[in-house]
Tab-separated table of C-alpha atoms in Angstrom:
chain	number	residue	atom	x	y	z
A	1142	MET	CA	143.306	96.314	153.979
A	1143	LYS	CA	140.596	93.823	153.154
A	1144	MET	CA	137.924	96.525	153.387
A	1145	THR	CA	139.929	98.739	151.023
A	1146	ALA	CA	140.241	95.917	148.502
A	1147	LEU	CA	136.532	95.145	148.789
A	1148	ALA	CA	135.565	98.774	148.234
A	1149	PHE	CA	137.884	98.982	145.227
A	1150	THR	CA	136.352	95.845	143.757
A	1151	VAL	CA	132.811	97.210	144.168
A	1152	VAL	CA	133.732	100.504	142.478
A	1153	LEU	CA	135.485	98.664	139.670
A	1154	LEU	CA	132.578	96.327	139.009
A	1155	SER	CA	130.041	99.149	139.192
A	1156	GLY	CA	131.828	100.767	136.267
A	1157	CYS	CA	131.422	97.650	134.119
A	1158	THR	CA	128.173	98.809	132.549
A	1159	VAL	CA	126.982	96.576	129.749
A	1160	GLY	CA	126.658	98.217	126.354
A	1161	PRO	CA	127.761	101.605	125.000
A	1162	ASP	CA	126.333	104.883	126.235
A	1163	PHE	CA	123.547	106.379	124.139
A	1164	LYS	CA	124.568	109.265	121.902
A	1165	HIS	CA	122.110	111.590	120.242
A	1166	PRO	CA	122.304	111.265	116.468
A	1167	GLU	CA	123.615	114.288	114.651
A	1168	VAL	CA	120.978	115.642	112.279
A	1169	THR	CA	121.727	118.496	109.902
A	1170	PRO	CA	118.466	120.048	108.686
A	1171	PRO	CA	118.382	121.683	105.247
A	1172	PRO	CA	118.931	125.463	105.319
A	1173	LEU	CA	115.792	126.079	103.223
A	1174	TRP	CA	112.536	124.288	102.584
A	1175	SER	CA	112.345	122.413	99.319
A	1176	GLY	CA	111.096	124.631	96.507
A	1177	ARG	CA	111.186	127.812	98.600
A	1178	GLU	CA	113.746	130.595	98.477
A	1179	GLN	CA	113.404	131.304	102.181
A	1180	ALA	CA	111.669	129.504	105.026
A	1181	ASP	CA	108.683	131.247	106.612
A	1182	SER	CA	109.715	130.189	110.116
A	1183	LYS	CA	112.896	129.902	112.106
A	1184	THR	CA	114.011	128.567	115.458
A	1185	VAL	CA	114.512	130.937	118.371
A	1186	SER	CA	116.338	130.591	121.660
A	1187	LYS	CA	113.430	131.872	123.758
A	1188	GLU	CA	111.621	129.492	126.073
A	1189	TYR	CA	108.205	128.175	125.095
A	1190	ASP	CA	105.392	130.425	126.309
A	1191	SER	CA	102.516	128.208	127.418
A	1192	GLN	CA	100.105	131.159	127.078
A	1193	TRP	CA	101.343	132.429	123.705
A	1194	TRP	CA	97.850	133.224	122.399
A	1195	ASN	CA	97.491	136.039	124.934
A	1196	ILE	CA	99.481	138.277	122.581
A	1197	PHE	CA	96.248	138.626	120.559
A	1198	ARG	CA	94.409	139.992	123.628
A	1199	ASP	CA	91.233	138.221	122.576
A	1200	SER	CA	89.161	136.776	125.415
A	1201	THR	CA	87.124	134.629	123.023
A	1202	LEU	CA	90.259	133.027	121.586
A	1203	SER	CA	91.591	132.366	125.099
A	1204	TRP	CA	88.328	130.705	126.090
A	1205	LEU	CA	88.256	128.544	122.953
A	1206	ILE	CA	91.835	127.308	123.435
A	1207	ASN	CA	91.288	126.539	127.116
A	1208	HIS	CA	88.034	124.731	126.313
A	1209	ALA	CA	89.679	122.729	123.513
A	1210	THR	CA	92.606	121.580	125.644
A	1211	GLU	CA	90.493	120.715	128.677
A	1212	ASN	CA	88.032	118.580	126.709
A	1213	ASN	CA	90.343	116.818	124.256
A	1214	TYR	CA	90.373	113.078	124.934
A	1215	ASP	CA	93.563	112.420	122.977
A	1216	LEU	CA	95.362	114.917	125.187
A	1217	ARG	CA	93.959	113.231	128.295
A	1218	ILE	CA	95.217	109.866	127.059
A	1219	ALA	CA	98.659	111.342	126.424
A	1220	GLY	CA	98.672	112.789	129.944
A	1221	THR	CA	97.722	109.413	131.413
A	1222	ARG	CA	100.510	107.684	129.499
A	1223	LEU	CA	102.954	110.281	130.811
A	1224	LEU	CA	101.882	109.543	134.389
A	1225	GLN	CA	102.297	105.820	133.748
A	1226	THR	CA	105.833	106.215	132.409
A	1227	GLU	CA	106.754	108.496	135.320
A	1228	ALA	CA	105.469	105.910	137.804
A	1229	GLN	CA	107.367	103.131	136.020
A	1230	SER	CA	110.512	105.249	136.044
A	1231	SER	CA	110.190	105.771	139.797
A	1232	ILE	CA	109.779	102.031	140.357
A	1233	VAL	CA	112.800	101.117	138.261
A	1234	SER	CA	114.906	103.861	139.862
A	1235	GLY	CA	114.079	102.415	143.264
A	1236	ASP	CA	115.894	99.193	142.334
A	1237	GLU	CA	119.189	101.071	142.566
A	1238	LEU	CA	118.612	101.832	146.252
A	1239	PRO	CA	118.629	99.511	149.277
A	1240	SER	CA	115.231	98.255	150.442
A	1241	ALA	CA	114.269	97.865	154.074
A	1242	SER	CA	111.291	96.155	155.648
A	1243	LEU	CA	110.006	96.101	159.199
A	1244	THR	CA	107.218	93.878	160.481
A	1245	SER	CA	105.635	93.729	163.895
A	1246	GLU	CA	102.982	91.429	165.324
A	1247	TYR	CA	101.057	91.507	168.580
A	1248	GLN	CA	99.036	88.660	170.030
A	1249	ARG	CA	96.991	88.277	173.194
A	1250	ALA	CA	96.739	84.668	174.325
A	1251	ARG	CA	95.967	82.430	177.239
A	1252	ASN	CA	97.030	78.834	177.497
A	1253	SER	CA	95.044	75.975	178.916
A	1254	GLU	CA	95.748	74.944	182.474
A	1255	ASN	CA	96.162	71.395	181.167
A	1256	GLY	CA	98.576	72.362	178.422
A	1257	LEU	CA	101.828	70.522	178.003
A	1258	GLN	CA	103.862	73.691	177.508
A	1259	ASP	CA	103.222	77.195	178.711
A	1260	ILE	CA	105.831	79.709	177.568
A	1261	SER	CA	104.293	82.399	179.744
A	1262	GLY	CA	104.889	80.524	182.998
A	1263	LEU	CA	101.401	81.545	184.182
A	1264	GLU	CA	100.074	77.948	184.073
A	1265	GLY	CA	96.996	79.075	182.181
A	1266	LYS	CA	95.714	81.287	184.986
A	1267	LYS	CA	96.095	84.609	183.137
A	1268	ALA	CA	96.270	85.906	179.625
A	1269	TYR	CA	99.580	87.224	178.351
A	1270	SER	CA	100.854	89.321	175.474
A	1271	VAL	CA	103.228	88.180	172.745
A	1272	TRP	CA	105.200	90.664	170.654
A	1273	GLN	CA	107.084	89.608	167.549
A	1274	SER	CA	109.047	91.902	165.260
A	1275	SER	CA	111.584	91.490	162.491
A	1276	ALA	CA	113.594	93.762	160.223
A	1277	SER	CA	115.472	93.154	156.997
A	1278	LEU	CA	117.701	95.187	154.699
A	1279	ASN	CA	118.342	94.157	151.087
A	1280	TRP	CA	120.559	95.677	148.425
A	1281	GLU	CA	121.672	94.241	145.101
A	1282	PRO	CA	124.799	95.930	143.714
A	1283	ASP	CA	124.393	96.793	140.046
A	1284	PHE	CA	127.714	95.297	139.009
A	1285	TRP	CA	126.954	94.987	135.293
A	1286	GLY	CA	124.792	98.067	134.866
A	1287	GLN	CA	121.555	96.224	134.163
A	1288	ILE	CA	119.529	98.404	136.508
A	1289	HIS	CA	121.318	101.541	135.315
A	1290	ARG	CA	120.418	100.764	131.698
A	1291	ALA	CA	116.825	100.056	132.700
A	1292	VAL	CA	116.658	103.433	134.441
A	1293	GLU	CA	118.026	105.144	131.339
A	1294	ALA	CA	115.422	103.406	129.174
A	1295	THR	CA	112.475	104.344	131.401
A	1296	ASN	CA	113.714	107.936	131.664
A	1297	ALA	CA	113.934	108.094	127.867
A	1298	ARG	CA	110.375	106.774	127.547
A	1299	THR	CA	109.192	109.340	130.079
A	1300	GLU	CA	110.891	112.147	128.174
A	1301	ALA	CA	109.397	110.918	124.899
A	1302	SER	CA	105.906	110.777	126.427
A	1303	ALA	CA	106.299	114.316	127.779
A	1304	GLU	CA	107.442	115.667	124.403
A	1305	LEU	CA	104.611	113.830	122.656
A	1306	ARG	CA	102.073	115.441	124.976
A	1307	ILE	CA	103.587	118.896	124.449
A	1308	GLY	CA	103.503	118.414	120.684
A	1309	MET	CA	99.877	117.329	120.812
A	1310	LEU	CA	99.014	120.283	123.050
A	1311	LEU	CA	100.667	122.743	120.659
A	1312	THR	CA	98.830	121.200	117.706
A	1313	ILE	CA	95.456	121.597	119.414
A	1314	GLN	CA	96.197	125.167	120.429
A	1315	ALA	CA	97.537	126.135	116.990
A	1316	GLU	CA	94.618	124.565	115.094
A	1317	THR	CA	92.101	126.248	117.385
A	1318	ALA	CA	93.788	129.637	116.925
A	1319	ARG	CA	94.086	129.106	113.167
A	1320	ASN	CA	90.417	128.233	112.718
A	1321	TYR	CA	89.361	131.139	114.926
A	1322	ILE	CA	91.482	133.617	112.941
A	1323	LEU	CA	90.089	132.241	109.660
A	1324	LEU	CA	86.579	132.653	111.052
A	1325	ARG	CA	87.300	136.237	112.068
A	1326	GLY	CA	88.668	136.886	108.589
A	1327	VAL	CA	85.520	135.553	106.948
A	1328	GLN	CA	83.363	137.615	109.307
A	1329	ALA	CA	85.358	140.742	108.400
A	1330	GLN	CA	84.859	139.977	104.702
A	1331	ILE	CA	81.124	139.582	105.255
A	1332	ILE	CA	80.994	142.954	106.996
A	1333	THR	CA	82.934	144.548	104.113
A	1334	VAL	CA	80.588	143.019	101.530
A	1335	GLN	CA	77.558	144.240	103.460
A	1336	GLN	CA	78.972	147.744	103.623
A	1337	ASN	CA	79.713	147.693	99.884
A	1338	LEU	CA	76.169	146.480	99.282
A	1339	GLN	CA	74.747	149.352	101.299
A	1340	ILE	CA	76.868	151.830	99.352
A	1341	ALA	CA	75.704	150.337	96.051
A	1342	GLN	CA	72.079	150.506	97.153
A	1343	SER	CA	72.525	154.138	98.158
A	1344	LEU	CA	74.046	154.995	94.758
A	1345	LEU	CA	71.198	153.175	93.058
A	1346	ARG	CA	68.623	155.227	94.958
A	1347	LEU	CA	70.412	158.486	94.079
A	1348	THR	CA	70.509	157.477	90.437
A	1349	LEU	CA	66.802	156.690	90.393
A	1350	ILE	CA	65.968	159.994	92.072
A	1351	ARG	CA	67.938	161.970	89.454
A	1352	GLN	CA	66.117	160.228	86.674
């Protein structure tokens, strides 16, 4: 009966979490961009493709994006911060679990024959071995939800760091692809202008010949 009452008390106190649960704020985005009749982009339910630029089938573009992401220091810093928050989250989560420790010590000793006390009973004639070991188990019940709230906070920071890194990665990839496509467009225009110039020069030569 006492054990049942104790278990009930522990369950009851564990539910006494301090503070309200976090709720995501409801945000209603505008249906259209300001000053535009229709937005140029829309959300889709498909999962994010980490290799989305492969749809262009351009090996140069793939190399540029991979090179840009591998050598971007801001992205490396964001990745390091993500690892730090993940490690902190693991540490805080460990506070919810019991902790155990085990220590062991070995010593080889020999007492003096003239000693006042010889625990070995060998009267100092031989060396003896001494083994010492101890074990402990600690657990702090989270009655008021302090550890639980700390775990929620570190998990939220970890999620925010991960989303920040993904956003930075997408920005780098998109800017690299955008600049590359603009460059290809300018190169195509240059080729077109050169072709038009050759045609004009050919017409000029024909005109001079007829004269």
